[in-house]
């Protein structure tokens, strides 16, 4: 028997790393919080739209428990402090910084920009730009 609720699934199986609830296992796909952030960066960098949407759709379908599982899928991913992961998008042209909480199966995008812009920031301390949420023009 399989039941699906809010991108999460209940499976009756015996071997899994997921949370067991009685005879069922609760498996949650990675939630990417604040989709508005992706839309903002697509407007700002239209040349990266396809690759950014591919990353968004793929990443949200996985059930990552730790960085090693991310690295197995995204070989170019790099872990930095504060549970931040950097992805190469569109080859080596863009960088995406996300913060991941593996226990909550959730992440949010902190920053996205070109490789040259990335070289000018501190990936460990860059803060999320809250103006993205207020509909201000780019």
mmCIF file of C-alpha atoms in Angstrom:
data_model
loop_
_atom_site.group_PDB
_atom_site.id
_atom_site.type_symbol
_atom_site.label_atom_id
_atom_site.label_comp_id
_atom_site.label_asym_id
_atom_site.label_seq_id
_atom_site.Cartn_x
_atom_site.Cartn_y
_atom_site.Cartn_z
ATOM 1 C CA UNK A 1 0.000 0.000 0.000
ATOM 2 C CA UNK A 2 1.337 3.459 -0.929
ATOM 3 C CA UNK A 3 -0.109 6.768 0.165
ATOM 4 C CA UNK A 4 1.258 10.152 -0.871
ATOM 5 C CA UNK A 5 0.763 13.432 1.026
ATOM 6 C CA UNK A 6 2.505 16.775 0.329
ATOM 7 C CA UNK A 7 5.405 15.291 -1.661
ATOM 8 C CA UNK A 8 5.955 12.731 1.095
ATOM 9 C CA UNK A 9 5.238 9.050 0.842
ATOM 10 C CA UNK A 10 4.457 6.168 3.157
ATOM 11 C CA UNK A 11 6.001 2.859 2.151
ATOM 12 C CA UNK A 12 5.704 -0.555 3.758
ATOM 13 C CA UNK A 13 9.270 -1.766 3.310
ATOM 14 C CA UNK A 14 11.920 -3.194 5.582
ATOM 15 C CA UNK A 15 15.244 -1.608 4.534
ATOM 16 C CA UNK A 16 15.437 2.179 4.403
ATOM 17 C CA UNK A 17 17.112 5.083 6.165
ATOM 18 C CA UNK A 18 13.806 6.865 6.573
ATOM 19 C CA UNK A 19 11.736 7.457 9.692
ATOM 20 C CA UNK A 20 9.678 4.399 10.644
ATOM 21 C CA UNK A 21 6.097 4.977 11.812
ATOM 22 C CA UNK A 22 4.663 1.629 12.963
ATOM 23 C CA UNK A 23 4.990 -0.636 9.894
ATOM 24 C CA UNK A 24 5.360 2.249 7.483
ATOM 25 C CA UNK A 25 8.325 4.404 6.535
ATOM 26 C CA UNK A 26 7.988 8.128 6.007
ATOM 27 C CA UNK A 27 10.099 9.364 3.089
ATOM 28 C CA UNK A 28 10.158 13.070 2.309
ATOM 29 C CA UNK A 29 11.464 14.642 -0.868
ATOM 30 C CA UNK A 30 13.662 17.713 -0.508
ATOM 31 C CA UNK A 31 11.531 20.851 -0.157
ATOM 32 C CA UNK A 32 12.944 23.970 -1.776
ATOM 33 C CA UNK A 33 11.530 26.893 0.154
ATOM 34 C CA UNK A 34 10.530 30.223 -1.388
ATOM 35 C CA UNK A 35 10.070 29.455 -5.085
ATOM 36 C CA UNK A 36 9.904 33.212 -5.621
ATOM 37 C CA UNK A 37 13.687 33.248 -5.276
ATOM 38 C CA UNK A 38 14.100 30.994 -8.327
ATOM 39 C CA UNK A 39 11.707 33.191 -10.307
ATOM 40 C CA UNK A 40 13.678 36.289 -9.300
ATOM 41 C CA UNK A 41 16.961 34.825 -10.517
ATOM 42 C CA UNK A 42 15.382 33.608 -13.755
ATOM 43 C CA UNK A 43 14.329 37.193 -14.486
ATOM 44 C CA UNK A 44 17.745 38.514 -13.525
ATOM 45 C CA UNK A 45 19.657 35.873 -15.537
ATOM 46 C CA UNK A 46 17.357 34.659 -18.351
ATOM 47 C CA UNK A 47 20.253 32.842 -20.038
ATOM 48 C CA UNK A 48 20.355 30.449 -17.058
ATOM 49 C CA UNK A 49 16.585 29.820 -16.924
ATOM 50 C CA UNK A 50 16.527 26.305 -18.339
ATOM 51 C CA UNK A 51 19.442 25.024 -16.281
ATOM 52 C CA UNK A 52 18.166 26.640 -13.069
ATOM 53 C CA UNK A 53 14.697 25.132 -13.547
ATOM 54 C CA UNK A 54 16.224 21.728 -14.291
ATOM 55 C CA UNK A 55 18.200 21.915 -11.027
ATOM 56 C CA UNK A 56 15.075 23.013 -9.115
ATOM 57 C CA UNK A 57 12.922 20.203 -10.499
ATOM 58 C CA UNK A 58 15.566 17.508 -10.068
ATOM 59 C CA UNK A 59 16.721 18.533 -6.600
ATOM 60 C CA UNK A 60 13.189 18.655 -5.216
ATOM 61 C CA UNK A 61 12.570 15.033 -6.240
ATOM 62 C CA UNK A 62 15.457 13.563 -4.243
ATOM 63 C CA UNK A 63 15.501 12.297 -0.678
ATOM 64 C CA UNK A 64 18.911 13.410 0.572
ATOM 65 C CA UNK A 65 19.979 12.466 4.088
ATOM 66 C CA UNK A 66 23.458 14.027 3.994
ATOM 67 C CA UNK A 67 25.957 15.831 1.805
ATOM 68 C CA UNK A 68 27.535 12.598 0.542
ATOM 69 C CA UNK A 69 24.218 11.646 -1.058
ATOM 70 C CA UNK A 70 24.068 15.083 -2.719
ATOM 71 C CA UNK A 71 27.634 14.648 -3.956
ATOM 72 C CA UNK A 72 26.769 11.251 -5.467
ATOM 73 C CA UNK A 73 24.088 12.913 -7.612
ATOM 74 C CA UNK A 74 25.775 16.293 -8.180
ATOM 75 C CA UNK A 75 29.467 15.593 -8.530
ATOM 76 C CA UNK A 76 30.265 19.313 -8.822
ATOM 77 C CA UNK A 77 28.596 20.208 -5.501
ATOM 78 C CA UNK A 78 30.819 21.691 -2.800
ATOM 79 C CA UNK A 79 30.064 21.805 0.915
ATOM 80 C CA UNK A 80 30.902 24.941 2.882
ATOM 81 C CA UNK A 81 30.168 25.797 6.499
ATOM 82 C CA UNK A 82 26.655 26.448 7.860
ATOM 83 C CA UNK A 83 25.250 23.503 5.836
ATOM 84 C CA UNK A 84 25.705 25.479 2.641
ATOM 85 C CA UNK A 85 26.177 23.749 -0.675
ATOM 86 C CA UNK A 86 27.455 25.377 -3.871
ATOM 87 C CA UNK A 87 26.323 24.045 -7.245
ATOM 88 C CA UNK A 88 27.677 24.853 -10.701
ATOM 89 C CA UNK A 89 24.796 25.814 -12.983
ATOM 90 C CA UNK A 90 25.029 26.008 -16.777
ATOM 91 C CA UNK A 91 28.422 24.380 -16.826
ATOM 92 C CA UNK A 92 30.825 26.682 -15.080
ATOM 93 C CA UNK A 93 28.974 29.931 -15.892
ATOM 94 C CA UNK A 94 26.841 30.328 -12.729
ATOM 95 C CA UNK A 95 26.982 29.420 -9.042
ATOM 96 C CA UNK A 96 24.046 28.561 -6.801
ATOM 97 C CA UNK A 97 24.374 28.662 -3.016
ATOM 98 C CA UNK A 98 21.756 26.846 -0.950
ATOM 99 C CA UNK A 99 21.348 26.166 2.743
ATOM 100 C CA UNK A 100 20.213 22.618 3.466
ATOM 101 C CA UNK A 101 18.614 21.143 6.552
ATOM 102 C CA UNK A 102 18.795 17.396 5.970
ATOM 103 C CA UNK A 103 16.746 16.512 9.071
ATOM 104 C CA UNK A 104 13.850 18.676 7.840
ATOM 105 C CA UNK A 105 14.396 17.686 4.187
ATOM 106 C CA UNK A 106 14.345 21.367 3.275
ATOM 107 C CA UNK A 107 16.590 23.937 1.663
ATOM 108 C CA UNK A 108 16.458 27.514 0.551
ATOM 109 C CA UNK A 109 18.417 29.428 -2.020
ATOM 110 C CA UNK A 110 20.768 31.974 -0.513
ATOM 111 C CA UNK A 111 22.429 33.362 -3.634
ATOM 112 C CA UNK A 112 22.731 32.869 -7.392
ATOM 113 C CA UNK A 113 25.030 34.653 -9.798
ATOM 114 C CA UNK A 114 27.731 34.442 -12.411
ATOM 115 C CA UNK A 115 31.095 32.855 -11.788
ATOM 116 C CA UNK A 116 32.699 36.321 -11.778
ATOM 117 C CA UNK A 117 30.174 37.610 -9.207
ATOM 118 C CA UNK A 118 30.755 34.507 -7.098
ATOM 119 C CA UNK A 119 34.491 35.241 -6.973
ATOM 120 C CA UNK A 120 33.683 38.589 -5.277
ATOM 121 C CA UNK A 121 31.537 37.236 -2.404
ATOM 122 C CA UNK A 122 32.254 35.259 0.734
ATOM 123 C CA UNK A 123 30.235 32.079 0.264
ATOM 124 C CA UNK A 124 30.356 31.330 4.010
ATOM 125 C CA UNK A 125 28.786 34.611 5.076
ATOM 126 C CA UNK A 126 26.716 35.931 2.154
ATOM 127 C CA UNK A 127 23.168 36.627 3.339
ATOM 128 C CA UNK A 128 19.916 36.002 1.535
ATOM 129 C CA UNK A 129 18.711 39.199 -0.189
ATOM 130 C CA UNK A 130 15.333 39.804 1.467
ATOM 131 C CA UNK A 131 14.396 42.430 -1.149
ATOM 132 C CA UNK A 132 13.672 39.480 -3.442
ATOM 133 C CA UNK A 133 10.581 38.848 -1.327
ATOM 134 C CA UNK A 134 9.258 42.407 -1.512
ATOM 135 C CA UNK A 135 8.697 42.550 -5.293
ATOM 136 C CA UNK A 136 11.186 45.352 -5.808
ATOM 137 C CA UNK A 137 12.461 45.650 -9.370
ATOM 138 C CA UNK A 138 15.844 44.236 -10.213
#
